[in-house]
Short mmCIF file of C-alpha atoms in Angstrom, two decimals:
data_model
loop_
_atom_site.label_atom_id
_atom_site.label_comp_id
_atom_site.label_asym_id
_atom_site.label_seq_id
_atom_site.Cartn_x
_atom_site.Cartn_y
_atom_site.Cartn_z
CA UNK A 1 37.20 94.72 132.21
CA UNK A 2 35.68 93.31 129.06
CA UNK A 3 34.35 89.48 129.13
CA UNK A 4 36.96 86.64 128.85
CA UNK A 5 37.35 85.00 125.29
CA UNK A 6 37.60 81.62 127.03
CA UNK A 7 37.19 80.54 130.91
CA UNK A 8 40.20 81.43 132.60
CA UNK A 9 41.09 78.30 134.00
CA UNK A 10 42.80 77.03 137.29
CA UNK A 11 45.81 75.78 138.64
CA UNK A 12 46.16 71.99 139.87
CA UNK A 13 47.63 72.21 143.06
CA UNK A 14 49.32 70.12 144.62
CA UNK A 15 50.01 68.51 147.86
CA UNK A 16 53.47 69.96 149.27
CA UNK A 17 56.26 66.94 150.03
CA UNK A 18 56.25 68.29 153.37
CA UNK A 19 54.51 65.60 156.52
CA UNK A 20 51.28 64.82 155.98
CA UNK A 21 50.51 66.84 159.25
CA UNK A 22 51.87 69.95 157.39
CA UNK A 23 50.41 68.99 154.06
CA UNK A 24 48.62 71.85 151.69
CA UNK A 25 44.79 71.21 151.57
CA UNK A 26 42.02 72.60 149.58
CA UNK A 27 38.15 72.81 150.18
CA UNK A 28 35.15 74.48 148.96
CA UNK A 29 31.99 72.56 148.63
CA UNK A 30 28.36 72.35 150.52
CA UNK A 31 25.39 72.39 149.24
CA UNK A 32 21.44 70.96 150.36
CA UNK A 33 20.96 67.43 148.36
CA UNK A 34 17.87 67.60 145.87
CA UNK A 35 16.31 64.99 147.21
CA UNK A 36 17.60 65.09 151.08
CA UNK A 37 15.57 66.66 153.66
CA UNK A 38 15.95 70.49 154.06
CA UNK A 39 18.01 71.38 157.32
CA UNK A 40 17.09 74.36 159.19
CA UNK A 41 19.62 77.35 158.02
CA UNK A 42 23.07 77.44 159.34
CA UNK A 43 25.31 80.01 161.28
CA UNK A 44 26.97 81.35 158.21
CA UNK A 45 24.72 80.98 156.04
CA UNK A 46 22.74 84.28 157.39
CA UNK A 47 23.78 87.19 156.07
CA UNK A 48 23.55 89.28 158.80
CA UNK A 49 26.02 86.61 160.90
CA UNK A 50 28.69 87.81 162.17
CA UNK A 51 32.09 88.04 159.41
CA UNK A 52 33.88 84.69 159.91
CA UNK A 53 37.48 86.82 159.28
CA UNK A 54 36.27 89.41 161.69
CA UNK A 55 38.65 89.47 164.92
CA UNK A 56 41.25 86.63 162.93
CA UNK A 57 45.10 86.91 161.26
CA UNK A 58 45.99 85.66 157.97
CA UNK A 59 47.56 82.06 157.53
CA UNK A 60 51.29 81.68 156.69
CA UNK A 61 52.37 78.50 155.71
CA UNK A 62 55.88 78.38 156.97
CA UNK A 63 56.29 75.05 154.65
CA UNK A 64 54.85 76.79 151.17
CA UNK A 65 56.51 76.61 148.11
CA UNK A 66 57.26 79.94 147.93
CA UNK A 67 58.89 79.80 151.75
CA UNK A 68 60.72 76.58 150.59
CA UNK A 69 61.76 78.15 147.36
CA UNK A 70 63.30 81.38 149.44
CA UNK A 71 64.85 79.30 151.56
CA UNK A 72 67.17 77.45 149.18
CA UNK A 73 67.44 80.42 146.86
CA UNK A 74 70.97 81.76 147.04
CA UNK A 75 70.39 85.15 145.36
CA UNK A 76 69.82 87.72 148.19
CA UNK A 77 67.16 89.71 146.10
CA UNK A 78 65.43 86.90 144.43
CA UNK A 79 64.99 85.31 147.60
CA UNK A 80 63.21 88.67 148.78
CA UNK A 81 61.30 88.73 146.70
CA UNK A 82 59.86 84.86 147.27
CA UNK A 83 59.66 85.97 151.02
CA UNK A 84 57.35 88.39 149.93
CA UNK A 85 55.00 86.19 147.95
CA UNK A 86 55.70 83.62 151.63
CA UNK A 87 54.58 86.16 153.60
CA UNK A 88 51.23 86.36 152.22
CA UNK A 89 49.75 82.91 152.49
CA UNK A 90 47.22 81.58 150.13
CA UNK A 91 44.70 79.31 150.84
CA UNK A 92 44.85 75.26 150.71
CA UNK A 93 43.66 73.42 147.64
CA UNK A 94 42.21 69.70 148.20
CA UNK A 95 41.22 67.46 145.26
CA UNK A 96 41.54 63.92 143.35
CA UNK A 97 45.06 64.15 144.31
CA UNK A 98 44.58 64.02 147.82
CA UNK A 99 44.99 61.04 149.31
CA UNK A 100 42.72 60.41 153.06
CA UNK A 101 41.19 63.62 152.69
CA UNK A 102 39.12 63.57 156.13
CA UNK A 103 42.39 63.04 157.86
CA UNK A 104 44.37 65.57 155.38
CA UNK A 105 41.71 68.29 156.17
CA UNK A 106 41.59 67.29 159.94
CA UNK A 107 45.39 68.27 160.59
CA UNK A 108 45.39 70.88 158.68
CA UNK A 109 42.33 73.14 159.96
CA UNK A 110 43.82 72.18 163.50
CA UNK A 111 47.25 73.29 162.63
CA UNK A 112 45.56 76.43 161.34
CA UNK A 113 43.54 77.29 163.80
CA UNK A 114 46.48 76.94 166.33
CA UNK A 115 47.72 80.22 164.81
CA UNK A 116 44.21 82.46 164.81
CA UNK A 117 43.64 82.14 161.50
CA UNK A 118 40.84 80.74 159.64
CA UNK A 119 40.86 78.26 157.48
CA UNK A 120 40.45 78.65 154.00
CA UNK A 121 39.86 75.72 152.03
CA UNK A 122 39.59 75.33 148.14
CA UNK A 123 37.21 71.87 147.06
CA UNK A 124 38.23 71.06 143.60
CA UNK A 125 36.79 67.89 142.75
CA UNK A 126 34.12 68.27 140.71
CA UNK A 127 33.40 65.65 137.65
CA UNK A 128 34.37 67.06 134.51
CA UNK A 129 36.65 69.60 136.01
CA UNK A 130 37.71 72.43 134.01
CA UNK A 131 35.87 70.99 130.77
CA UNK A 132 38.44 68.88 130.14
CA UNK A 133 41.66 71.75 129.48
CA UNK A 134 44.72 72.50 132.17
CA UNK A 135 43.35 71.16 135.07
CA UNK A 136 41.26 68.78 133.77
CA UNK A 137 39.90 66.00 136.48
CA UNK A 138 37.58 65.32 139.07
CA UNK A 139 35.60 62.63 140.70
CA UNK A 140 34.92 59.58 138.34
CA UNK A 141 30.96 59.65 139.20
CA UNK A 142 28.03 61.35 141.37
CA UNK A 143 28.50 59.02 144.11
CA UNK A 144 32.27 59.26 144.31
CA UNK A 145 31.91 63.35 144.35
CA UNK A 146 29.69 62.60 147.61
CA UNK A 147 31.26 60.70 148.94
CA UNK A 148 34.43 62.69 148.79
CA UNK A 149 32.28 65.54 150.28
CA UNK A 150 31.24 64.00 152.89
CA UNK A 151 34.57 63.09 153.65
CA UNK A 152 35.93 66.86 153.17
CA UNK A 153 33.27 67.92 155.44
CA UNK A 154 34.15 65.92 158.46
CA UNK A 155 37.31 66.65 158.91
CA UNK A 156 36.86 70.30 159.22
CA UNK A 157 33.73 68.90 161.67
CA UNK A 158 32.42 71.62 164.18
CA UNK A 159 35.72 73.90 163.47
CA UNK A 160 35.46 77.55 162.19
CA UNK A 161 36.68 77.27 158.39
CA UNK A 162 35.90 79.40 155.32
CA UNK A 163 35.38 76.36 151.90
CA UNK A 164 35.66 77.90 148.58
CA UNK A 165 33.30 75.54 146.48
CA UNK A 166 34.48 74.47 143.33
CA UNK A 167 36.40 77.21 141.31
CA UNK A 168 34.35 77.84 137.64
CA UNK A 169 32.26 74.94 137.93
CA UNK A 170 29.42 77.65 137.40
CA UNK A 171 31.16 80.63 135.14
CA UNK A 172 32.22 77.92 132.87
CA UNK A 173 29.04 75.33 133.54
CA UNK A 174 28.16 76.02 129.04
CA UNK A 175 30.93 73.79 127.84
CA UNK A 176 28.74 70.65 129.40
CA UNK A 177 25.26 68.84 128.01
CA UNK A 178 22.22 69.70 129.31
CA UNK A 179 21.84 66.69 131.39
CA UNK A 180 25.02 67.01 132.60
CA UNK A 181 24.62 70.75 133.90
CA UNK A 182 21.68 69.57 135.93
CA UNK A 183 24.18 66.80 137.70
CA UNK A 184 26.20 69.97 138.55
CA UNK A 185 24.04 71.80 139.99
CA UNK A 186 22.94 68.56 142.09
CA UNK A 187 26.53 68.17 142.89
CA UNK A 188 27.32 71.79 144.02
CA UNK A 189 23.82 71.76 145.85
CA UNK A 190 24.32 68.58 147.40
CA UNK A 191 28.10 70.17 148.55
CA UNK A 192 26.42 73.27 150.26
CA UNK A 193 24.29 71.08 152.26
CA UNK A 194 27.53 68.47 153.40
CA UNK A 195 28.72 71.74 154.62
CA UNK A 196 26.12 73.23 156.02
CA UNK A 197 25.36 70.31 158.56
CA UNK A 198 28.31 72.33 160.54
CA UNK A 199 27.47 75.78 161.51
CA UNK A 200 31.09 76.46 161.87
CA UNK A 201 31.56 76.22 158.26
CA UNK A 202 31.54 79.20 156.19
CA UNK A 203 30.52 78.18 152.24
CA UNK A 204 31.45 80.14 148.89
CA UNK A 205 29.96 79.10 145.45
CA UNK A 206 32.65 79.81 142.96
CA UNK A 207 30.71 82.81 140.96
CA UNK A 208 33.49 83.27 138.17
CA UNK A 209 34.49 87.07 137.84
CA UNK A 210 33.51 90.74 137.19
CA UNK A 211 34.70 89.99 133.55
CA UNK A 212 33.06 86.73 132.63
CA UNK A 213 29.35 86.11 133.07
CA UNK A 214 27.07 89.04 133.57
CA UNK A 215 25.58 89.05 136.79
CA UNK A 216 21.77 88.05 136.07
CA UNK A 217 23.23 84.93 134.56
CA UNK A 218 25.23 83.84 137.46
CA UNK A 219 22.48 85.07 140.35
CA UNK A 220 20.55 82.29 138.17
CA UNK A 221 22.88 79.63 138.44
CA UNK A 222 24.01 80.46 142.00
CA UNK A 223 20.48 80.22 142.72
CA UNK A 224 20.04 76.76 141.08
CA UNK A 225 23.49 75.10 142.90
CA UNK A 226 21.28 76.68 146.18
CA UNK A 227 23.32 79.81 147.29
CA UNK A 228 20.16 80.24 149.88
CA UNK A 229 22.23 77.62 151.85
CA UNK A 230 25.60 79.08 151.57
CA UNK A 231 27.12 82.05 153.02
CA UNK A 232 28.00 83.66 149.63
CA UNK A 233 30.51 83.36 146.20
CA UNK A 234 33.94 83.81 145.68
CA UNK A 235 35.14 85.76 143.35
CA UNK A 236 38.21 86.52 140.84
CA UNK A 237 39.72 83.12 141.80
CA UNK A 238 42.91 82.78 139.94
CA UNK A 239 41.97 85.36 137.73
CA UNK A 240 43.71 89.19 137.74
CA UNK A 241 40.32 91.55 137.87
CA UNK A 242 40.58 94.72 139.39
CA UNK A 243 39.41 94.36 143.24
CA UNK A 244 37.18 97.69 142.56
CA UNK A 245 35.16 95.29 139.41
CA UNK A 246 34.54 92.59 141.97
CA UNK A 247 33.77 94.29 144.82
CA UNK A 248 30.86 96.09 141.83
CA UNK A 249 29.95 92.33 140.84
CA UNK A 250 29.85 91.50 144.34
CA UNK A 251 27.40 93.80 145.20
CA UNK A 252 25.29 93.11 142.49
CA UNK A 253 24.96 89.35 142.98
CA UNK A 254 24.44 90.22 146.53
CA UNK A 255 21.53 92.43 145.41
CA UNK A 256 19.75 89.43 143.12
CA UNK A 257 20.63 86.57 145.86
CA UNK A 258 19.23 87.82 148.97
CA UNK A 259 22.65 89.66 150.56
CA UNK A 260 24.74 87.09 150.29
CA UNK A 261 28.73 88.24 151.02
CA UNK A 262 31.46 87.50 149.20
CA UNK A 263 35.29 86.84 149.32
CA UNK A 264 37.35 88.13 146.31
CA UNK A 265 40.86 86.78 145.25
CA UNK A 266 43.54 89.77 145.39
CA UNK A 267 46.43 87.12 145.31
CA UNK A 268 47.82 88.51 141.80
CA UNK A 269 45.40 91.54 140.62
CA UNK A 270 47.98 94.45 141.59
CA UNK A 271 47.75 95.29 138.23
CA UNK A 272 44.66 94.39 136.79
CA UNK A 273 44.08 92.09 134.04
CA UNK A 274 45.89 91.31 131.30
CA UNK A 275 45.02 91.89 127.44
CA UNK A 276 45.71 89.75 124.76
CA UNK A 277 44.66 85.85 123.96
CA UNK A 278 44.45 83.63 126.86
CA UNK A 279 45.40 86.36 129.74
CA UNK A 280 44.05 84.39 132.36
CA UNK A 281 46.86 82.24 131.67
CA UNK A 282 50.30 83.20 133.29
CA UNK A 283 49.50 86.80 131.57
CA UNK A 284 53.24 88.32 132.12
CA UNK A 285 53.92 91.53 133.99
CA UNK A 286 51.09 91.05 136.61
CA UNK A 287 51.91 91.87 140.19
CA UNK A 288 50.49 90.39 144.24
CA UNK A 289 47.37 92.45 145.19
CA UNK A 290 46.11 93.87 148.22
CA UNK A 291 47.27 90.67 151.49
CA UNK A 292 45.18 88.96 152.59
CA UNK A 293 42.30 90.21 155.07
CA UNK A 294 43.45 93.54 154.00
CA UNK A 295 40.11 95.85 155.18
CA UNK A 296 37.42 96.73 152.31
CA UNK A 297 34.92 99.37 153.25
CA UNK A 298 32.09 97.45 152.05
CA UNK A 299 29.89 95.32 153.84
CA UNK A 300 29.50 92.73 150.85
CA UNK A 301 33.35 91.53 151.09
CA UNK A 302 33.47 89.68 154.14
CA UNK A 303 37.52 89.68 153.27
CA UNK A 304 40.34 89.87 150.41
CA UNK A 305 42.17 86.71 150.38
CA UNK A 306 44.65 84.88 148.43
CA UNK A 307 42.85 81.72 147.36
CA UNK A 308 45.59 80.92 144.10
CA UNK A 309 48.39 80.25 145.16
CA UNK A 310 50.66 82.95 143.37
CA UNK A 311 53.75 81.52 141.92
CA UNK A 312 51.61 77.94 140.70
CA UNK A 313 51.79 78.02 137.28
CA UNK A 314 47.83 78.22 135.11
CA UNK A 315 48.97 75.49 132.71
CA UNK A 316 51.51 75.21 129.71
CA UNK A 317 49.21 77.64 128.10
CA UNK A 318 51.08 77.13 124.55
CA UNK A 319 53.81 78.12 125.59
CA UNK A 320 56.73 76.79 127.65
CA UNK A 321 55.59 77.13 130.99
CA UNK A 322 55.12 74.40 133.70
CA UNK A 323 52.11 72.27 134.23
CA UNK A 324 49.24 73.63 136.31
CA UNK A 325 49.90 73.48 139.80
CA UNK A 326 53.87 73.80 139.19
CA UNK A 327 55.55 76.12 141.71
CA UNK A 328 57.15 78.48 138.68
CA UNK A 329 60.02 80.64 140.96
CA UNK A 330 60.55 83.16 138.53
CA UNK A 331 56.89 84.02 137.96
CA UNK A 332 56.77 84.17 141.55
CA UNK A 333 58.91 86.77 141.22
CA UNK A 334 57.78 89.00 139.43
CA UNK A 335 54.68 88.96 140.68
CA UNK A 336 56.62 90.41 143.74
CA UNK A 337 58.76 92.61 141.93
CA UNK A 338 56.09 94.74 140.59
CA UNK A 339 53.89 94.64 144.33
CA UNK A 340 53.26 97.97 145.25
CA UNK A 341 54.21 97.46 149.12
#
């Protein structure tokens, strides 16, 4: 897969209009504060800890948008076809659209974990969010981003959770000053810490994917936003990369960051990436990947997962599509339609 021409960039999701109890969450985020004390290392954040995902089941959100969808779709095969994309789960995004987001992450790890499944929590909050473009956002200040944290933090508490930490805050981390990339990496390492005061709590760094920053360059910057402290990167979020490429990056960042593991996103690379101007953005004929937890003979991966949601729209992307974080049926779809299972 050849480099990106521009940062693929990330859906806004959204909070489902379902309870509060039932409400879609996101999380990511942990990270040891610059000038904070340095806490002995965590559970996770060993390599050679056990696989959080070992021994668990996927999630299935029986109030997604894509279970919603099928259930008011009147078409026999279409609404196959959105059972399918239901039946895989994806994980929960939380950001500056969440309203109480200790008591928003609370219910929904416990809800969760009720079933066997780990959560898996996107944190998407970071200032200056997606340098401005689709889903542009984020905190307001430093403080507010900490405080947020913090708050994300709690409520998962002493529960088992996997946090994806902010999706391309590092791939993409060029398109901000200098003296504003150092308050990222503060912020990210300041995350990993909040975290990491909970052995419980697995932590990914967002490391971009196979097809965007060579992996020298990101070991750097994982290294700076203190990947020591975290359990290990996530990869391909949102994007469409082969598995095979990331599992290849994986093991390479693994090799330059002291074994860390990763998690790659499979949720819509069943056929690859797309070619062509702006292909991370709702590229057309693209298809679900491998489900979620699906087993990877490779001790890097700790698991496959679906982190985007698939069906959520990228952005408008010049075109006519929805927003970012728009539940878009028909993509949904497709995506389906051309699964291989």
């Amino acid at each position: 897969m050849s480099p990106s021409p521009a940062p693929r960039r990330l859906r806004r999701a959204l909070l489902s209009t379902v309870p509060t109890a039932l409400a879609g969450v996101a999380l990511v985020v942990a990270t040891l504060a610059a000038t904070g004390p340095r806490l002995a290392p965590v559970a996770f954040a060993d390599p050679s800890s056990p696989d959080p995902f070992a021994g668990t089941v996927p999630w299935v959100d029986p109030y997604s948008d894509a279970a919603r969808a099928a259930a008011a779709e009147p078409d026999p095969w279409r609404r196959a076809m959105l059972e399918k994309v239901a039946r895989g789960g994806s994980a929960d995004w939380i950001g500056d659209w969440t309203p109480t987001p200790r008591q928003t992450v609370a219910q929904r790890v416990t809800q969760v974990t009720a079933t066997g499944a780990v959560p898996v929590l996107v944190a998407y909050n970071i200032p200056q969010r997606d340098c401005g473009l689709y889903s542009a956002g984020g905190a307001h200040s430093a403080a507010a981003y900490k405080a947020w944290i913090d708050e994300v933090a709690a409520g998962i508490g002493s529960r088992k959770a996997a946090v994806v930490l902010e999706p391309d805050a590092l791939a993409s981390i060029d398109c901000l000053s200098a003296t504003d990339q150092a308050r990222r990496y503060q912020l990210l390492s300041y995350a990993v810490t909040a975290f990491g005061r909970y052995p419980a709590i697995a932590t990914y760094l967002d490391a971009g994917n196979a097809g965007w920053q060579p992996a020298f360059v990101m070991a750097d910057r994982l290294k700076k936003a203190n990947v020591a402290s975290a359990r290990g990167v996530a990869l391909n979020v949102s994007n469409f990369g082969w598995t095979t490429d990331n599992i290849a990056y994986a093991r390479d960042l693994s090799a330059r960051t002291g074994g860390k593991k990763a998690v790659i996103d499979t949720s819509r690379n069943g056929l690859g990436p797309a070619e062509g101007f702006e292909h991370w953005c709702n590229p057309p004929e693209r298809a679900l990947g491998p489900l979620p937890l699906t087993p990877v003979p490779d001790d890097v991966v700790d698991a496959l997962l679906w982190i985007k949601v698939p069906g959520q729209s990228d952005g408008e992307c010049s075109r006519a599509e929805p927003s970012a974080g728009t539940f878009w049926a028909d993509y949904a779809i497709g995506l389906a339609a051309r699964a291989a299972y």
